Coordinates of C-alpha atoms in Angstrom, one line a residue:
M1 CA 44.6 -6.6 3.4
K2 CA 42.2 -7.6 6.0
R3 CA 39.5 -10.1 5.1
Y4 CA 36.4 -10.2 7.0
A5 CA 33.1 -12.0 6.9
G6 CA 29.5 -11.3 8.2
V7 CA 26.0 -12.9 7.9
L8 CA 22.8 -11.4 6.5
L9 CA 19.8 -11.3 8.3
S10 CA 16.8 -9.0 8.6
V11 CA 16.1 -7.4 12.1
T12 CA 12.3 -8.4 11.3
S13 CA 13.6 -12.2 11.1
L14 CA 14.9 -12.5 14.5
P15 CA 13.0 -15.4 16.7
S16 CA 11.8 -12.6 18.9
K17 CA 8.8 -12.9 20.7
H18 CA 5.4 -10.8 19.6
G19 CA 5.3 -11.8 16.0
I20 CA 8.4 -10.2 14.4
G21 CA 12.1 -9.7 15.1
C22 CA 12.9 -6.4 16.8
F23 CA 15.3 -4.7 19.3
D24 CA 15.1 -7.2 22.1
R25 CA 17.0 -9.9 23.6
A26 CA 16.9 -12.0 20.6
A27 CA 18.9 -9.2 18.9
Y28 CA 21.5 -8.8 21.5
D29 CA 21.8 -12.8 21.6
F30 CA 22.5 -12.8 17.5
V31 CA 25.2 -10.1 18.2
D32 CA 27.0 -12.6 20.6
F33 CA 26.5 -15.2 18.3
L34 CA 28.1 -13.2 15.2
A35 CA 31.2 -12.5 18.1
R36 CA 31.5 -16.4 18.8
A37 CA 31.5 -16.8 15.1
G38 CA 34.5 -14.7 14.5
Q39 CA 32.3 -12.5 12.2
R40 CA 32.8 -8.8 11.3
Y41 CA 29.4 -7.8 10.0
W42 CA 26.0 -8.2 10.4
Q43 CA 24.2 -7.1 7.5
I44 CA 20.5 -5.8 8.0
L45 CA 17.8 -4.8 5.5
P46 CA 16.3 -1.5 5.7
L47 CA 14.9 -0.2 8.9
G48 CA 12.6 2.0 7.6
S49 CA 8.7 2.8 8.5
T50 CA 6.8 0.2 6.1
S51 CA 3.5 0.6 4.7
Y52 CA 0.2 -1.2 5.9
G53 CA -0.5 -4.6 5.5
G54 CA -0.3 -7.9 3.3
S55 CA 2.0 -7.3 0.3
D56 CA 3.0 -3.7 0.9
D57 CA 5.4 -4.3 3.7
S58 CA 8.8 -3.9 1.8
P59 CA 11.4 -2.7 3.4
Y60 CA 12.3 -1.1 0.2
Q61 CA 9.1 1.2 0.3
A62 CA 9.2 3.1 3.4
F63 CA 7.1 5.9 4.5
S64 CA 10.3 8.2 5.1
A65 CA 14.2 7.8 4.0
F66 CA 14.6 8.8 7.7
A67 CA 12.1 7.2 10.1
G68 CA 12.3 3.8 11.6
N69 CA 10.0 1.1 11.7
P70 CA 7.9 1.0 14.9
Y71 CA 7.4 -2.8 14.7
M72 CA 11.2 -3.3 15.6
I73 CA 10.1 -1.5 19.0
S74 CA 10.9 -3.8 21.9
L75 CA 7.8 -4.6 23.5
D76 CA 9.7 -6.2 26.3
E77 CA 11.6 -3.2 27.0
L78 CA 8.3 -0.9 27.2
V79 CA 7.2 -3.5 30.0
R80 CA 10.4 -2.8 31.7
E81 CA 9.4 0.8 31.8
G82 CA 6.3 0.1 33.1
V83 CA 4.0 1.4 30.1
L84 CA 2.9 -2.4 29.0
T85 CA 2.4 -5.4 31.3
E86 CA 3.6 -8.5 30.1
A87 CA 0.0 -10.1 30.4
E88 CA -1.2 -7.5 27.5
C89 CA 1.9 -8.6 25.3
E90 CA 1.0 -12.1 25.8
S91 CA -2.8 -11.8 25.3
A92 CA -2.1 -9.9 21.8
D93 CA -2.7 -11.8 18.6
F94 CA 0.4 -11.5 16.3
G95 CA -0.3 -14.7 14.1
S96 CA 0.0 -18.3 14.5
N97 CA 3.2 -19.2 12.7
P98 CA 6.3 -18.4 14.5
A99 CA 8.2 -19.0 11.4
R100 CA 6.2 -15.8 9.4
V101 CA 5.4 -12.4 10.1
D102 CA 1.6 -11.7 9.9
F103 CA 1.6 -8.0 8.9
D104 CA -2.1 -7.7 9.0
K105 CA -1.9 -8.8 12.6
L106 CA 0.8 -6.6 13.3
H107 CA -0.9 -3.6 12.1
E108 CA -4.3 -4.4 13.9
N109 CA -2.9 -5.5 17.3
R110 CA 1.1 -4.4 17.7
L111 CA 0.3 -0.9 16.8
A112 CA -2.7 -0.8 19.5
L113 CA -0.3 -1.8 22.2
L114 CA 2.4 0.7 21.2
H115 CA -0.3 3.4 21.4
R116 CA -1.2 2.1 24.8
A117 CA 2.4 2.7 25.8
Y118 CA 2.4 5.9 24.7
E119 CA -0.8 6.8 26.5
R120 CA 1.0 6.1 29.7
S121 CA 4.5 7.3 28.9
N122 CA 3.8 10.9 30.1
V123 CA 6.1 11.5 27.3
G124 CA 5.1 15.6 27.3
S125 CA 7.1 16.3 30.4
D126 CA 10.2 14.1 29.2
P127 CA 13.3 16.6 28.4
E128 CA 14.8 13.6 26.5
F129 CA 11.8 13.2 24.0
H130 CA 11.6 17.3 23.6
S131 CA 15.7 16.8 22.9
F132 CA 15.0 14.3 20.2
C133 CA 12.1 16.0 18.7
A134 CA 14.4 19.3 18.3
A135 CA 17.3 17.6 17.1
N136 CA 15.4 16.0 14.3
H137 CA 12.6 18.3 13.6
W138 CA 13.7 18.4 9.9
W139 CA 12.5 15.3 9.1
L140 CA 10.6 14.2 12.2
D141 CA 7.7 16.8 11.9
D142 CA 6.7 16.5 8.3
Y143 CA 6.7 12.7 8.7
A144 CA 4.8 12.5 12.1
L145 CA 2.2 14.6 10.7
F146 CA 2.2 12.6 7.4
M147 CA 1.7 9.6 9.4
A148 CA -1.3 10.8 11.4
L149 CA -2.7 12.1 8.4
K150 CA -2.7 8.6 6.8
S151 CA -4.7 7.5 9.9
Y152 CA -7.0 10.3 9.7
F153 CA -7.9 9.8 6.2
Q154 CA -8.3 5.8 6.7
D155 CA -4.8 5.0 5.0
A156 CA -5.9 6.5 2.0
A157 CA -2.6 7.4 -0.1
Y158 CA -1.5 11.2 0.1
R159 CA -2.7 11.8 -3.6
Q160 CA -6.1 11.1 -2.5
W161 CA -6.1 13.6 0.4
P162 CA -7.8 17.4 0.1
E163 CA -6.1 19.6 -2.2
D164 CA -4.9 21.8 0.7
I165 CA -2.9 19.4 2.7
R166 CA -2.1 17.3 -0.2
M167 CA -0.2 20.2 -1.7
H168 CA 1.6 20.9 1.9
W169 CA 0.4 24.0 1.9
G170 CA 1.4 26.1 5.3
F171 CA -2.2 27.0 6.5
A172 CA -3.3 23.5 6.3
L173 CA -0.2 22.3 7.9
D174 CA -1.0 24.4 10.8
Y175 CA -4.5 23.6 11.0
Y176 CA -3.7 19.5 11.1
N177 CA -1.0 19.9 13.4
R178 CA -3.6 21.3 16.0
E179 CA -6.5 19.2 15.2
L180 CA -4.2 15.7 15.3
Y181 CA -1.7 16.9 18.1
F182 CA -1.7 13.7 20.1
D183 CA -1.8 11.7 16.8
V184 CA 1.5 13.5 15.7
E185 CA 3.1 13.2 19.1
F186 CA 2.2 9.5 18.9
Q187 CA 4.4 9.0 16.1
K188 CA 7.1 11.1 17.2
Y189 CA 7.0 9.0 20.3
L190 CA 7.6 5.7 18.2
Q191 CA 10.5 7.4 16.5
Y192 CA 11.6 8.2 20.1
K193 CA 11.5 4.9 21.1
F194 CA 13.1 3.3 18.0
D195 CA 15.9 5.6 18.2
A196 CA 16.8 4.9 21.7
Q197 CA 16.6 1.1 21.4
W198 CA 18.5 1.0 18.3
T199 CA 21.1 3.2 19.5
R200 CA 21.9 1.0 22.4
L201 CA 21.8 -2.2 20.2
K202 CA 23.8 -0.7 17.9
A203 CA 26.4 0.4 20.5
Y204 CA 26.1 -3.1 22.0
A205 CA 27.3 -4.5 18.6
N206 CA 30.0 -2.2 18.3
E207 CA 31.5 -2.9 21.5
K208 CA 31.5 -6.6 20.4
G209 CA 33.5 -5.8 17.4
I210 CA 30.5 -6.3 15.4
Q211 CA 29.9 -3.3 12.8
I212 CA 26.4 -2.9 11.2
V213 CA 25.7 -3.0 7.3
G214 CA 22.7 -1.1 6.6
D215 CA 21.0 -1.1 3.4
I216 CA 19.3 2.2 1.8
P217 CA 17.2 1.8 -1.6
I218 CA 18.0 4.6 -4.1
Y219 CA 14.4 5.5 -4.1
V220 CA 11.6 6.7 -2.0
S221 CA 8.0 5.6 -1.9
P222 CA 5.7 7.3 -3.9
D223 CA 3.5 7.5 -0.8
G224 CA 5.6 8.9 1.7
A225 CA 6.4 11.5 3.7
D226 CA 9.8 12.7 1.5
V227 CA 7.6 13.3 -1.8
W228 CA 4.6 15.0 -0.1
A229 CA 6.8 17.3 1.7
H230 CA 9.7 18.3 -1.0
P231 CA 8.1 17.9 -4.3
E232 CA 10.5 20.1 -6.0
L233 CA 13.0 17.1 -5.4
F234 CA 10.9 14.9 -7.8
Q235 CA 9.6 14.6 -11.4
L236 CA 6.3 15.7 -10.5
D237 CA 3.8 17.8 -12.4
G238 CA 1.6 20.8 -11.1
H239 CA -0.5 18.6 -9.0
N240 CA 2.5 16.8 -7.4
A241 CA 1.3 13.5 -9.5
P242 CA 4.6 11.8 -10.8
V243 CA 5.0 12.1 -14.8
A244 CA 7.7 9.4 -14.5
V245 CA 8.4 6.3 -12.1
A246 CA 11.5 4.0 -11.6
G247 CA 11.8 0.2 -12.6
C248 CA 13.8 -1.8 -14.5
P249 CA 13.6 -3.3 -17.6
P250 CA 12.8 -6.9 -18.3
D251 CA 15.3 -9.5 -17.2
G252 CA 15.7 -12.6 -15.5
F253 CA 13.2 -12.2 -12.8
A254 CA 10.4 -10.4 -14.9
A255 CA 9.8 -10.7 -18.5
E256 CA 8.0 -7.6 -18.7
G257 CA 10.4 -5.5 -16.4
Q258 CA 9.5 -4.2 -13.1
V259 CA 7.3 -1.1 -12.3
W260 CA 8.4 -0.1 -8.7
G261 CA 6.2 3.2 -9.0
S262 CA 8.7 5.3 -7.2
P263 CA 8.9 8.7 -8.5
L264 CA 12.5 9.7 -10.1
Y265 CA 14.6 12.5 -8.7
R266 CA 15.3 15.8 -10.7
W267 CA 19.0 15.6 -10.1
D268 CA 19.2 19.1 -12.1
L269 CA 17.5 20.6 -8.9
H270 CA 19.6 18.2 -6.4
R271 CA 22.8 19.5 -8.5
A272 CA 22.2 23.0 -7.9
T273 CA 21.7 22.6 -4.2
D274 CA 25.1 20.8 -3.9
Y275 CA 23.1 17.4 -3.5
E276 CA 21.7 18.7 0.2
W277 CA 19.2 15.9 0.3
W278 CA 21.5 13.3 -0.5
V279 CA 24.3 14.5 1.6
T280 CA 21.9 14.5 4.5
R281 CA 20.4 11.1 3.8
M282 CA 24.1 9.8 3.8
W283 CA 25.2 11.5 6.8
Y284 CA 21.9 10.4 8.8
S285 CA 22.6 6.8 7.4
F286 CA 26.2 6.8 8.8
K287 CA 24.5 7.7 12.2
L288 CA 22.7 4.9 12.0
Y289 CA 25.2 2.3 10.5
D290 CA 28.8 1.8 10.2
V291 CA 28.8 0.7 6.5
V292 CA 25.9 1.8 4.0
R293 CA 25.0 -0.7 1.1
I294 CA 23.2 1.6 -1.5
D295 CA 20.8 -0.7 -3.4
H296 CA 20.5 -0.3 -7.1
F297 CA 23.8 1.6 -7.6
R298 CA 23.4 1.8 -11.3
G299 CA 20.8 4.1 -11.2
F300 CA 23.4 6.8 -10.7
D301 CA 24.9 6.3 -13.7
E302 CA 21.8 5.8 -15.9
Y303 CA 18.1 5.0 -14.6
F304 CA 15.2 3.5 -16.0
S305 CA 12.4 5.9 -16.6
I306 CA 8.7 4.5 -17.3
P307 CA 5.7 7.1 -17.9
A308 CA 3.6 7.1 -15.2
G309 CA 0.3 4.8 -15.3
D310 CA 2.4 2.2 -17.2
K311 CA 1.1 -1.2 -16.2
T312 CA 4.8 -2.6 -17.3
A313 CA 8.2 -1.3 -18.1
L314 CA 8.4 -2.2 -21.8
G315 CA 7.7 1.6 -22.7
G316 CA 10.6 2.5 -20.5
H317 CA 13.7 4.0 -21.2
W318 CA 17.3 4.9 -20.1
E319 CA 17.9 8.6 -19.0
Q320 CA 21.5 9.8 -17.4
G321 CA 22.2 9.9 -13.6
P322 CA 24.5 12.4 -11.6
G323 CA 27.2 10.0 -11.8
M324 CA 30.4 10.5 -9.9
D325 CA 29.3 14.2 -9.3
L326 CA 27.6 12.9 -6.6
F327 CA 29.7 10.9 -4.9
N328 CA 32.6 13.2 -5.3
T329 CA 30.1 15.9 -3.3
I330 CA 29.6 13.3 -0.6
H331 CA 33.0 12.8 -0.1
R332 CA 33.7 16.2 0.1
R333 CA 31.2 16.9 2.4
L334 CA 31.2 13.8 4.4
G335 CA 35.0 12.7 4.3
P336 CA 35.8 9.1 3.4
V337 CA 32.6 7.0 4.2
H338 CA 32.5 2.9 3.7
I339 CA 30.0 2.4 1.0
I340 CA 28.9 -0.8 -0.8
A341 CA 27.9 -0.4 -4.1
E342 CA 25.1 -2.7 -5.2
D343 CA 25.8 -3.2 -9.0
L344 CA 23.6 -6.3 -9.7
G345 CA 21.2 -6.5 -12.7
Y346 CA 21.8 -5.0 -16.5
M347 CA 25.5 -3.8 -16.5
T348 CA 27.0 -1.6 -19.2
D349 CA 30.8 -0.6 -19.2
S350 CA 29.5 3.3 -17.8
V351 CA 28.1 1.5 -14.9
R352 CA 31.6 -0.9 -14.3
Q353 CA 33.3 2.7 -14.8
L354 CA 31.3 4.6 -12.3
V355 CA 31.8 1.6 -9.6
R356 CA 35.6 1.9 -10.2
D357 CA 36.1 5.6 -10.1
S358 CA 34.0 5.8 -6.8
G359 CA 36.1 3.2 -5.5
Y360 CA 33.3 1.5 -3.4
P361 CA 33.5 -2.1 -3.1
N362 CA 30.9 -3.9 -5.4
M363 CA 28.9 -7.1 -5.3
K364 CA 29.4 -10.7 -6.4
V365 CA 27.0 -13.3 -6.3
L366 CA 27.9 -17.0 -6.5
Q367 CA 24.5 -17.8 -8.2
F368 CA 25.0 -15.5 -11.0
A369 CA 28.3 -17.3 -12.0
V370 CA 26.5 -20.4 -13.5
D371 CA 25.8 -20.4 -17.1
P372 CA 26.8 -23.9 -19.0
K373 CA 27.0 -21.8 -22.1
D374 CA 30.2 -19.9 -20.5
V375 CA 32.6 -22.8 -21.1
A376 CA 35.7 -20.4 -20.9
G377 CA 34.7 -19.1 -17.7
S378 CA 34.4 -15.7 -18.5
N379 CA 31.4 -15.1 -16.0
E380 CA 32.4 -12.2 -13.8
Y381 CA 30.9 -13.7 -10.7
W382 CA 33.1 -16.6 -10.9
P383 CA 35.6 -16.3 -8.2
H384 CA 38.9 -16.4 -10.1
N385 CA 37.4 -13.3 -11.9
Y386 CA 37.2 -11.1 -8.8
S387 CA 39.2 -8.2 -7.6
Q388 CA 40.0 -7.5 -4.2
N389 CA 37.7 -4.8 -3.6
C390 CA 34.3 -6.3 -3.9
V391 CA 32.0 -8.2 -1.2
V392 CA 31.1 -11.6 -2.1
Y393 CA 27.7 -13.2 -1.4
T394 CA 26.2 -17.0 -2.0
G395 CA 22.9 -15.0 -2.8
T396 CA 21.0 -11.7 -1.7
H397 CA 17.6 -10.9 -0.3
D398 CA 16.2 -11.4 -3.7
N399 CA 17.3 -14.8 -4.7
E400 CA 16.6 -18.2 -3.8
T401 CA 18.7 -19.9 -1.0
V402 CA 21.3 -21.7 -2.4
S403 CA 20.1 -24.7 -1.1
G404 CA 16.9 -24.0 -2.9
W405 CA 18.7 -22.9 -5.9
L406 CA 20.8 -25.9 -6.3
R407 CA 18.0 -28.0 -6.2
G408 CA 16.3 -26.2 -9.1
L409 CA 19.5 -26.3 -11.5
S410 CA 19.4 -28.4 -14.7
R411 CA 21.5 -31.0 -15.3
E412 CA 23.9 -29.1 -17.2
A413 CA 24.3 -26.1 -14.4
M414 CA 25.0 -28.6 -11.8
A415 CA 27.6 -30.4 -14.0
Q416 CA 29.0 -26.6 -13.9
V417 CA 29.0 -26.4 -10.5
R418 CA 30.4 -29.7 -9.5
S419 CA 33.4 -29.3 -12.0
Y420 CA 34.2 -25.8 -11.0
L421 CA 34.3 -27.1 -7.1
C422 CA 36.0 -30.1 -8.3
N423 CA 33.9 -31.9 -5.9
P424 CA 31.9 -34.6 -7.2
D425 CA 31.2 -36.8 -4.6
T426 CA 29.6 -34.2 -2.4
P427 CA 25.9 -35.6 -1.9
D428 CA 23.3 -32.6 -3.3
S429 CA 21.9 -31.9 0.3
Q430 CA 25.5 -31.0 1.2
L431 CA 26.6 -28.5 -1.2
Y432 CA 25.5 -25.4 0.0
R433 CA 28.8 -25.6 2.5
S434 CA 31.1 -25.9 -0.4
L435 CA 29.6 -23.0 -2.2
I436 CA 29.9 -21.0 1.1
N437 CA 33.6 -22.4 1.4
L438 CA 34.1 -21.1 -2.4
A439 CA 33.0 -17.6 -1.0
M440 CA 34.7 -17.5 1.8
A441 CA 38.1 -18.6 0.1
S442 CA 37.9 -16.2 -2.7
C443 CA 39.9 -13.1 -3.0
A444 CA 37.3 -10.7 -2.1
R445 CA 37.9 -8.4 1.0
D446 CA 34.5 -9.5 2.6
C447 CA 32.1 -12.0 2.5
I448 CA 28.8 -12.0 3.7
I449 CA 26.6 -15.0 3.7
P450 CA 22.6 -15.2 4.6
I451 CA 22.1 -17.2 7.8
Q452 CA 19.6 -19.5 5.5
D453 CA 22.4 -20.5 3.7
Y454 CA 24.2 -21.4 6.5
L455 CA 21.7 -23.6 7.8
G456 CA 20.9 -24.9 4.7
L457 CA 17.3 -24.4 4.3
G458 CA 15.6 -24.3 1.1
N459 CA 13.2 -21.8 -0.9
E460 CA 10.7 -22.1 2.2
A461 CA 13.0 -19.3 3.8
R462 CA 13.5 -17.3 0.5
M463 CA 13.0 -13.3 1.7
N464 CA 11.7 -11.6 -1.5
Q465 CA 10.8 -12.9 -5.0
P466 CA 11.2 -9.8 -7.3
A467 CA 7.8 -9.2 -9.1
T468 CA 5.4 -11.0 -6.7
V469 CA 3.2 -9.9 -4.2
G470 CA 1.8 -11.2 -1.0
K471 CA 4.2 -13.7 0.1
N472 CA 7.7 -11.8 0.7
W473 CA 9.7 -10.2 3.7
R474 CA 7.8 -12.8 6.1
W475 CA 10.6 -15.3 6.7
R476 CA 11.9 -15.6 10.4
L477 CA 14.2 -17.9 12.2
T478 CA 12.5 -19.7 15.1
P479 CA 13.8 -20.6 18.8
G480 CA 16.9 -22.8 18.5
Q481 CA 17.9 -22.8 15.1
V482 CA 20.9 -20.5 15.9
T483 CA 22.9 -22.8 17.9
E484 CA 26.1 -23.1 19.4
K485 CA 27.2 -25.7 16.9
L486 CA 26.4 -23.5 14.1
A487 CA 28.4 -20.7 15.4
E488 CA 31.2 -23.2 15.8
E489 CA 30.9 -24.3 12.4
I490 CA 30.8 -20.9 10.8
L491 CA 34.0 -19.8 13.0
A492 CA 35.8 -23.1 11.6
V493 CA 35.0 -21.7 8.0
T494 CA 36.2 -18.1 9.3
L495 CA 39.4 -19.0 10.6
R496 CA 40.2 -21.6 7.5
T497 CA 39.8 -18.5 5.0
N498 CA 41.7 -15.8 7.1
R499 CA 38.3 -14.0 7.8
A500 CA 38.1 -14.2 11.5
N501 CA 37.4 -11.0 13.3
W502 CA 39.8 -11.3 16.3
D503 CA 38.7 -8.3 17.8
A504 CA 35.0 -9.9 18.4
L505 CA 36.0 -13.4 19.5
P506 CA 35.6 -13.8 23.0
K507 CA 38.9 -13.9 24.5
K508 CA 39.3 -17.7 25.6
D509 CA 37.8 -18.5 22.0
A510 CA 40.5 -16.5 20.3
E511 CA 43.4 -18.0 22.4
E512 CA 41.8 -21.6 21.7
S513 CA 41.8 -20.7 17.8
E514 CA 45.4 -19.2 17.7
E515 CA 46.6 -22.6 19.4

């Protein structure tokens, strides 16, 4: 069995210019870094078009299951095209802290630059633009109008729009498409540019031997084009308002559970259509990515239903999901596909069985193994309990960094970690390296480590803290943090644990490593 390794880093966390990571030189440099480090995978967070400002820019709450995030469009590329100038980009205010994304500044100033680029683009006479629009009309038309309407109605949630357009009635669609023609075309231009730039970056990564691990949320945003345009797919009432929403019961992250607010699927209708929407979503995802991680996989076995309007998840209950019927259909219609099942959280025997039946590798997180009460070492997250068909992580985007986590452990928990590692003398500040080595040395087929953990960063570099608002999804690398020395260190542990991607390693480095 071939064993591989990868690095987890959101595109938005790249050390790009202009306020946020994007598809610019920094992205290509990171691909080169992964290749020199002998990695196989670059795992990213969802690429979707996020909502606006402050606490609402979660990549797991996108305006569309298909559209890309315009913030990721490289402004430098638009300068090279001649539709923006360097001076315009340099003078824009994207925030003062290069280590943090300022979403409010981006919404105010980056979108203005993108609109200026559109105005200068003469896109209406571009045959490639029209070909893109024709090929993607099945999602693009509704999405572009939805976004134009969001702007027209001053960013109000679509549930607050006038009834005719809120209900997606045909005559209203015709009217607003005429009235907002250029706003709609602007949104299509953004998707055209996103698609072209991402396609080039992914092709470059693949040429270097790097595969992209994408990430799709199981649910869609309650204020998004999918629900607005296809209300029949979701548990809505006659006015297209949710009757129940998604979330999770109380757990270690939140004592009152989490209310995500996303409308739940009408699985009976999806089944009756041979899961057409889901099959299309997966087909489209595999155009964007080489591997797809499905977030909240357990929701396909059972999902937690919370009455719409509830402020906590305490009144929720479990309902039956589609199970293997969905994945058998995906396999029948798409053939073999590379999926990672994110099966973290509240586990049951039926969830475990669904993962086994699917054949998809599931996830193991080292931080979840530590429990001083587990004197028998029975916790499934300890490496000695793994099967080969899994992907091991030190932590995910929802966890503390491993260094931050270690600093917060109790004396008993730290003693358990050191006992397992048989490593009593390593300084606390360097123990993260031992945990990375433990994950890499495990029998798991693949191992993916967040870049923050390779850098030994504390919780100042944490990406997301569930059940909190206003501080998430903002962390960024700064120029100079990802170095040649770091690539050599990652390559060393990758070689030591037989995970090197020889197809990615530059020929000279591969020959030296074999010697």
